mmCIF file of C-alpha atoms in Angstrom:
data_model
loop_
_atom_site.group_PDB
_atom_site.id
_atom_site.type_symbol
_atom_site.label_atom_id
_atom_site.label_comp_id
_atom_site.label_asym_id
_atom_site.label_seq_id
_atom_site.Cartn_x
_atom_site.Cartn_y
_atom_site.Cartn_z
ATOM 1 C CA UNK A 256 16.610 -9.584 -7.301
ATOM 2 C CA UNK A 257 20.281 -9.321 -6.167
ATOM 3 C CA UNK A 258 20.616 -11.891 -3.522
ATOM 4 C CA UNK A 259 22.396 -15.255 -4.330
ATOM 5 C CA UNK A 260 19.436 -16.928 -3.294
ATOM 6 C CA UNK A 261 17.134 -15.366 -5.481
ATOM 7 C CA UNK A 262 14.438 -17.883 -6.743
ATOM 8 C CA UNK A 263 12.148 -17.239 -9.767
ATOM 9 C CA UNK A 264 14.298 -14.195 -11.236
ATOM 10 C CA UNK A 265 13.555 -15.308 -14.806
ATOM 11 C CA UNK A 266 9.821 -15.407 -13.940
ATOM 12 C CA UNK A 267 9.873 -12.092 -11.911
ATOM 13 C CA UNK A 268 11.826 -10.425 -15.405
ATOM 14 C CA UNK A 269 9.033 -11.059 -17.216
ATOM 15 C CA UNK A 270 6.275 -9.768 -14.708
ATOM 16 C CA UNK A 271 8.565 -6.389 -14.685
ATOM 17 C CA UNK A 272 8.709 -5.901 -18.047
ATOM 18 C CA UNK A 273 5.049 -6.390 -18.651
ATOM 19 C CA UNK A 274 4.402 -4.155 -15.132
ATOM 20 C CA UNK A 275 6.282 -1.099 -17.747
ATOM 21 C CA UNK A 276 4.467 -2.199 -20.817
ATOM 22 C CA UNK A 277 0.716 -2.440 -19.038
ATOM 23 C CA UNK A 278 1.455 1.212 -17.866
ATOM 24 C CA UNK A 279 0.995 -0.588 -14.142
ATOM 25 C CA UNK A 280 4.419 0.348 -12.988
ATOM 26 C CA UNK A 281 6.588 3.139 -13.218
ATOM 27 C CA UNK A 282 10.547 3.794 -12.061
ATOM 28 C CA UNK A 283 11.218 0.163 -12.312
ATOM 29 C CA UNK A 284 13.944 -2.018 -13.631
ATOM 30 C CA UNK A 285 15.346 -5.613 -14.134
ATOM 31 C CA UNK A 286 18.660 -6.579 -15.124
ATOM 32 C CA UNK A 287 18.521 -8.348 -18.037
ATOM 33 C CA UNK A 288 21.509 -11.208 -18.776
ATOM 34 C CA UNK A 289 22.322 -11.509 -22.016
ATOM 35 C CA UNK A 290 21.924 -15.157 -23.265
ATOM 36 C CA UNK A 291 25.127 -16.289 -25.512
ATOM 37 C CA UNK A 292 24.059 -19.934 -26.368
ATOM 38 C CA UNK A 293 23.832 -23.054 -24.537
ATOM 39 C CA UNK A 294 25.886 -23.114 -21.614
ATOM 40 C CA UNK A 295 25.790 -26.959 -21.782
ATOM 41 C CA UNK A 296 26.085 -29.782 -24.388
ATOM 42 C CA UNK A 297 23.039 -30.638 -25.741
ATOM 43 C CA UNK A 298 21.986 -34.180 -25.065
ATOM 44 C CA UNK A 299 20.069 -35.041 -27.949
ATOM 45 C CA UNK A 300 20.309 -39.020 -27.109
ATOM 46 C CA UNK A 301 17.944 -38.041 -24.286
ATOM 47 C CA UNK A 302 15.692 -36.426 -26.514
ATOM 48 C CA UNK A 303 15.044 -38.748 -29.362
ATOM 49 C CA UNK A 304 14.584 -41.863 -26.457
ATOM 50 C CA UNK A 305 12.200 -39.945 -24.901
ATOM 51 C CA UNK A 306 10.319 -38.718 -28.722
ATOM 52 C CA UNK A 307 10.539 -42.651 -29.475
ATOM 53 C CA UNK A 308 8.648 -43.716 -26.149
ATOM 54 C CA UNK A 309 6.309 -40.581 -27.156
ATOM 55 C CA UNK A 310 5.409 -41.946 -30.578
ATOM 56 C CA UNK A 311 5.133 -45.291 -29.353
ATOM 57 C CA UNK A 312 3.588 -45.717 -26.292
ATOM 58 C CA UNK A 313 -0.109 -46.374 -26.288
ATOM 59 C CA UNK A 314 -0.558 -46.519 -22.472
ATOM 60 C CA UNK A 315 0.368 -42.517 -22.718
ATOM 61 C CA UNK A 316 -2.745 -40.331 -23.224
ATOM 62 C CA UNK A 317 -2.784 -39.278 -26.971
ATOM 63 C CA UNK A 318 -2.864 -35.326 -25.996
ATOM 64 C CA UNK A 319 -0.092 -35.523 -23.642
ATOM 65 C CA UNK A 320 1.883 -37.269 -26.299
ATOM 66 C CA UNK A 321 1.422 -35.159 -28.349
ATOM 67 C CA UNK A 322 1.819 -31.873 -26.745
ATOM 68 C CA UNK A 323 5.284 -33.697 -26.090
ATOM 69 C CA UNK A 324 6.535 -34.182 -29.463
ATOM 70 C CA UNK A 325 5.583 -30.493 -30.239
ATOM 71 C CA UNK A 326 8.225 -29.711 -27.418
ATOM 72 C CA UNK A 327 10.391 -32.535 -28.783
ATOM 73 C CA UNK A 328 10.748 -31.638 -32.257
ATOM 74 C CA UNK A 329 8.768 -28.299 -32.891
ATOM 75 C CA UNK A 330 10.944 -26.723 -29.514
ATOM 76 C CA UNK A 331 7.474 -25.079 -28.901
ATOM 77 C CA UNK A 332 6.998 -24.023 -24.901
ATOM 78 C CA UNK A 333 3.912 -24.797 -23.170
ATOM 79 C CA UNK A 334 2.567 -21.669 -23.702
ATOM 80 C CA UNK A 335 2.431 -21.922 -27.485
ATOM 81 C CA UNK A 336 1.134 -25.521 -27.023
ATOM 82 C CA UNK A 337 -1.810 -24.680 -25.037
ATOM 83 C CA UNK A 338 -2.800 -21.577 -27.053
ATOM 84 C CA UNK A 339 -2.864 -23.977 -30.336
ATOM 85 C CA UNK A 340 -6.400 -24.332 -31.867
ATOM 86 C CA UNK A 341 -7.749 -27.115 -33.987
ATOM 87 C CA UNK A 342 -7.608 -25.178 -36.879
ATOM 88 C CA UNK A 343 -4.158 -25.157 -36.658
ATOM 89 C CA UNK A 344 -3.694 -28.105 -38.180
ATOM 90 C CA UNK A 345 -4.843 -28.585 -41.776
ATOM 91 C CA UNK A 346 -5.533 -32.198 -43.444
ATOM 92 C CA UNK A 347 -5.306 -31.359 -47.527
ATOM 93 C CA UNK A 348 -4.691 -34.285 -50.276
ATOM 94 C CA UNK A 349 -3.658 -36.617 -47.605
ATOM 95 C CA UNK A 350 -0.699 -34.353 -45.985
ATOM 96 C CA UNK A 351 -1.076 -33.358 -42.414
ATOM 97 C CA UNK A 352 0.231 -29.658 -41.779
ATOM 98 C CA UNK A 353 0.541 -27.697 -38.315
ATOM 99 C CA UNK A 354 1.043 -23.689 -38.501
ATOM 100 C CA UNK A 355 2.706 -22.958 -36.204
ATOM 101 C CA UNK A 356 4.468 -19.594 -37.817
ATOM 102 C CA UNK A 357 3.877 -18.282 -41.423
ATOM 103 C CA UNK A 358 4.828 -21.202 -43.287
ATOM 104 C CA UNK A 359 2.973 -25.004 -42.170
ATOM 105 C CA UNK A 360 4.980 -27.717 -40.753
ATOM 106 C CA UNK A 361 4.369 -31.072 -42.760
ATOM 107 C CA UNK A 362 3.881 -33.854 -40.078
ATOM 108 C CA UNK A 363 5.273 -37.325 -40.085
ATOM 109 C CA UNK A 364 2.830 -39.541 -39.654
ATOM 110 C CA UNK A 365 2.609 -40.635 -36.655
ATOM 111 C CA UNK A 366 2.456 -37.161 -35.179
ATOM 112 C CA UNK A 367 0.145 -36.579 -37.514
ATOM 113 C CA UNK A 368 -1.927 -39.465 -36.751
ATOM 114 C CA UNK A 369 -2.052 -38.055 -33.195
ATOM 115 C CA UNK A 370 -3.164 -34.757 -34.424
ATOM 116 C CA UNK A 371 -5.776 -35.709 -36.512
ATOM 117 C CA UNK A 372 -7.096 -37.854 -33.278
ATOM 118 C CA UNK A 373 -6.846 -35.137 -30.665
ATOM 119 C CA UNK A 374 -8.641 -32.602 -33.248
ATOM 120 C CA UNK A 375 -11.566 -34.923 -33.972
ATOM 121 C CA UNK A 376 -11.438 -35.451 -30.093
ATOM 122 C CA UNK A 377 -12.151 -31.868 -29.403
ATOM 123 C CA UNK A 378 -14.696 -31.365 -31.998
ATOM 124 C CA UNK A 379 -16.593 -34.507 -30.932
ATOM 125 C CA UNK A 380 -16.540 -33.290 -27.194
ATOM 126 C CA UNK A 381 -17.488 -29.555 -28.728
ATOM 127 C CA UNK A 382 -20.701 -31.683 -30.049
ATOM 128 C CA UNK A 383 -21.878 -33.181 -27.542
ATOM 129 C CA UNK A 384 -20.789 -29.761 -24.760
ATOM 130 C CA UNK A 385 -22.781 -27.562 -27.054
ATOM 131 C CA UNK A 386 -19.696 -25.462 -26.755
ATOM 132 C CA UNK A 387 -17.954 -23.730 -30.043
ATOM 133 C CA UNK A 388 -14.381 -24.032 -28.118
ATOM 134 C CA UNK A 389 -11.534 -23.644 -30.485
ATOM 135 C CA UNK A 390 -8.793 -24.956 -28.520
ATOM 136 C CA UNK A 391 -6.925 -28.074 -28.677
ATOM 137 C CA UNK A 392 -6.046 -28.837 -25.507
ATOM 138 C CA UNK A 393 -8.865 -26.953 -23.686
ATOM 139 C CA UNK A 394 -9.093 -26.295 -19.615
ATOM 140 C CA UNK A 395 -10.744 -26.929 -16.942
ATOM 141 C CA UNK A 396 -13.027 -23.448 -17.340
ATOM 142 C CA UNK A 397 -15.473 -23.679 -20.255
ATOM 143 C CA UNK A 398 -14.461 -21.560 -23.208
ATOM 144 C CA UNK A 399 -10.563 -21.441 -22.245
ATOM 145 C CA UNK A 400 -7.267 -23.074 -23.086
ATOM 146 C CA UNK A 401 -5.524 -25.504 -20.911
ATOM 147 C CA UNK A 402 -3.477 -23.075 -18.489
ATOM 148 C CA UNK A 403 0.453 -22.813 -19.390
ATOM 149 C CA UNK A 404 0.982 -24.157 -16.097
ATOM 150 C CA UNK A 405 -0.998 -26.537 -16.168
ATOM 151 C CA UNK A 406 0.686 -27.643 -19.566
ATOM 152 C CA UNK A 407 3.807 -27.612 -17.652
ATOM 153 C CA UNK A 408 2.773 -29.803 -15.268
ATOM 154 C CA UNK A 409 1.502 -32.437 -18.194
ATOM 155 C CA UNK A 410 4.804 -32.511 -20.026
ATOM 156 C CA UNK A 411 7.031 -32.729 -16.277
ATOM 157 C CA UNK A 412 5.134 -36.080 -15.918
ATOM 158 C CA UNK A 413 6.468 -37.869 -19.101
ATOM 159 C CA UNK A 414 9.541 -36.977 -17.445
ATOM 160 C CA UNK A 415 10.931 -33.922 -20.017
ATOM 161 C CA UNK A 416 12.526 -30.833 -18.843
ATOM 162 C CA UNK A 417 10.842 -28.143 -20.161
ATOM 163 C CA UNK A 418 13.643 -25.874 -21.011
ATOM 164 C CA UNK A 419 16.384 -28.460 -21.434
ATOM 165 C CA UNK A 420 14.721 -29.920 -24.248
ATOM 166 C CA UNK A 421 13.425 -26.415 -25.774
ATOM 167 C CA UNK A 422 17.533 -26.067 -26.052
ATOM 168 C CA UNK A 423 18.357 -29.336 -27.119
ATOM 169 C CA UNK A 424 15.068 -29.176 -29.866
ATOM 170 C CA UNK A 425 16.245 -25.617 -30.957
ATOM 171 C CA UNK A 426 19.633 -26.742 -31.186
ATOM 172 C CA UNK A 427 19.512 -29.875 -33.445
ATOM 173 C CA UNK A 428 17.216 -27.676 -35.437
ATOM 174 C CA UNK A 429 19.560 -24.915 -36.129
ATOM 175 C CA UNK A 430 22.419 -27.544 -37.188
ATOM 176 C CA UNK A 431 20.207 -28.566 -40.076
ATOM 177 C CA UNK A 432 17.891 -25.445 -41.110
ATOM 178 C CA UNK A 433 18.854 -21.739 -41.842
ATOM 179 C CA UNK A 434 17.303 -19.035 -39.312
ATOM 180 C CA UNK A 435 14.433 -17.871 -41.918
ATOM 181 C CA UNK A 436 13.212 -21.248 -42.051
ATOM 182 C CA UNK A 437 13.679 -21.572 -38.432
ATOM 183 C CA UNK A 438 11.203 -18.436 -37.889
ATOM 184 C CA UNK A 439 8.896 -18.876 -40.247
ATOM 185 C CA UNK A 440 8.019 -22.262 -39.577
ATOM 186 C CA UNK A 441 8.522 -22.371 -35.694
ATOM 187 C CA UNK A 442 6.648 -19.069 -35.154
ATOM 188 C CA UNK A 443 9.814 -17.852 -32.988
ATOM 189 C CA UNK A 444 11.887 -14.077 -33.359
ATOM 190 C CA UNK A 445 14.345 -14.445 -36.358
ATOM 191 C CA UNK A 446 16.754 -12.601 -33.848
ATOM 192 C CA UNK A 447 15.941 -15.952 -31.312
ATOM 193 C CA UNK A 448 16.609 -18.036 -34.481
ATOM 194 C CA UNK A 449 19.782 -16.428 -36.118
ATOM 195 C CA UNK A 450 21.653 -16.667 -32.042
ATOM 196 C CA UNK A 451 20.577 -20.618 -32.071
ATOM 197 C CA UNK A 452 22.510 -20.857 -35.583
ATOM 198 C CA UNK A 453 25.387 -19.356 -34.713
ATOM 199 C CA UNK A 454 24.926 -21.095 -31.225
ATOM 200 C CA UNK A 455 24.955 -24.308 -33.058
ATOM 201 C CA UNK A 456 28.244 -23.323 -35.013
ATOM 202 C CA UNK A 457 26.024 -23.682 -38.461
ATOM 203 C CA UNK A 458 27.133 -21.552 -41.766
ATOM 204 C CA UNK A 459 24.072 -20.786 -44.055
ATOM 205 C CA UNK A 460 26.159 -17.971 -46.073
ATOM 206 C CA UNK A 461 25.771 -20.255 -48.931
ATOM 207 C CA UNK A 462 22.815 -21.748 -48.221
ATOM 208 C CA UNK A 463 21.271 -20.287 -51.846
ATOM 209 C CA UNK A 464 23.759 -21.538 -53.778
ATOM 210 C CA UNK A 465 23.518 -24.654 -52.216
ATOM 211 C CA UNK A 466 19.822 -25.068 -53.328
ATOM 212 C CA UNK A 467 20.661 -23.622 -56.900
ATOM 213 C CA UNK A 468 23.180 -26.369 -57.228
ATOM 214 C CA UNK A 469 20.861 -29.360 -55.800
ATOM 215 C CA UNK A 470 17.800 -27.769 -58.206
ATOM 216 C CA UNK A 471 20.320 -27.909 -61.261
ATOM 217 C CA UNK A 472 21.089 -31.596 -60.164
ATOM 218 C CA UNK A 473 16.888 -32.736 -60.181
ATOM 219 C CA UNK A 474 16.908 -31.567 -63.420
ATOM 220 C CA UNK A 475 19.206 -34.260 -64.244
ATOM 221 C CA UNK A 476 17.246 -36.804 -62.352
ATOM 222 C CA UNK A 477 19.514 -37.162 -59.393
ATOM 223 C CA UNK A 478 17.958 -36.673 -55.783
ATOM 224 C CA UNK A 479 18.278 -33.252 -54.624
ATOM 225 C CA UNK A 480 16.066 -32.302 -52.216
ATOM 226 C CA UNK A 481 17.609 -31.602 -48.109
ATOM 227 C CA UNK A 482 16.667 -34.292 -45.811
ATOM 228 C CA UNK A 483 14.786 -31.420 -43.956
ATOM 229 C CA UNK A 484 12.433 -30.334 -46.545
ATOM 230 C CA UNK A 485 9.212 -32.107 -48.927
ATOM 231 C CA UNK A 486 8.722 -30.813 -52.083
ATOM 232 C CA UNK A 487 7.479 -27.460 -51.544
ATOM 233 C CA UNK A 488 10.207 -26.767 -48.556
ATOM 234 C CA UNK A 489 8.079 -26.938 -45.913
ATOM 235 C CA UNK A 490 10.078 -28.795 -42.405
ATOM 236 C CA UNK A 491 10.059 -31.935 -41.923
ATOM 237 C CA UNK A 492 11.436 -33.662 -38.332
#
């Protein structure tokens, strides 16, 4: 914990932590480091080649690309991927929603196209298991989830960096969106979300007025709506 050479403190913060919470432990503490932003620029070049060969690339397995794009442009970690469920996404009059926090994600189409595939992948292969197994992107052990490392280990072989591109997802997200949007449609802490907007140097003070003026504008017939947003607000990427 204090030496220079320390490997795995983030990993051993979290096994503390949840030591005191379980009631396991007693007498115990971590220091915590407060995190301040990005301590690097974002390289969202990388990202969007890498979402591009993702979307693209039929030799890729369908799962692992898309369990990459939900990294890519949701900023969700491997451990929110591999607990999603195929009822998590939602086909309704031809729109293809994920829910991934309180309000559903509308999906472009070709991430939706590969979410529609891997969910009537799993319920095809829950037919002919005999097996009522909710999960998208189910393990090796009957009944369970694909392990986060495991997930991990899927997303390292298309080459991404797991948290480098959580930062760099995160952080072209808060340029564009306010934190409440950020929360409620990413599923993540609106504390998490209002440090990545001010991280990303974004002002949403007037974010209200700003849609009052756009809404008085449709109702003259001029476009209005925020690149980010369909009709009924919901993110788009």
């Amino acid at each position: 914990m204090t030496s220079d050479d320390v490997r795995h403190r983030r990993e051993a913060g979290h096994f503390v932590r949840w030591a005191l919470a379980q009631k396991i432990a007693r007498d115990l503490s971590f220091p915590a480091v407060r995190w301040n932003g990005p301590s690097q620029a974002m390289d969202d070049a990388a990202l969007w080649a890498t979402a591009r060969r993702l979307l693209h690339d039929d030799t890729l397995k369908p799962e692992d690309r898309l369990a990459g794009l939900l990294l890519l442009l949701y900023a969700q970690w491997p451990a929110a991927i591999s607990r999603l469920t195929v009822d998590h996404i939602e086909e309704t009059d031809g729109a293809v929603r994920l829910r991934l926090g309180t309000v559903p994600v509308d999906l472009p189409g070709p991430v939706a196209e590969l979410a529609l595939h891997q969910v009537a992948a799993r319920r095809s292969h829950a037919v002919l298991a005999r097996t009522d197994s909710p999960w998208l992107f189910p393990g090796g052990q009957p009944g369970r989830p694909i392990s986060v490392w495991a997930m991990g280990e899927r997303l390292r072989k298309l080459g991404i960096r797991l948290a480098e591109t959580r930062s760099t997802a995160l952080f072209q997200l808060a340029t564009e969106l306010p934190a409440a949007v950020l929360a409620r449609t990413l599923g993540i802490d609106i504390t998490v979300a209002v440090k990545w907007q001010r991280a990303a140097a974004g002002d949403w003070g007037a974010y209200a007025a700003e849609v009052s003026r756009r809404s008085a504008k449709a109702a003259s017939g001029r476009e209005n709506q925020p690149a980010a947003f369909n009709a009924q607000g919901d993110l788009q990427c």
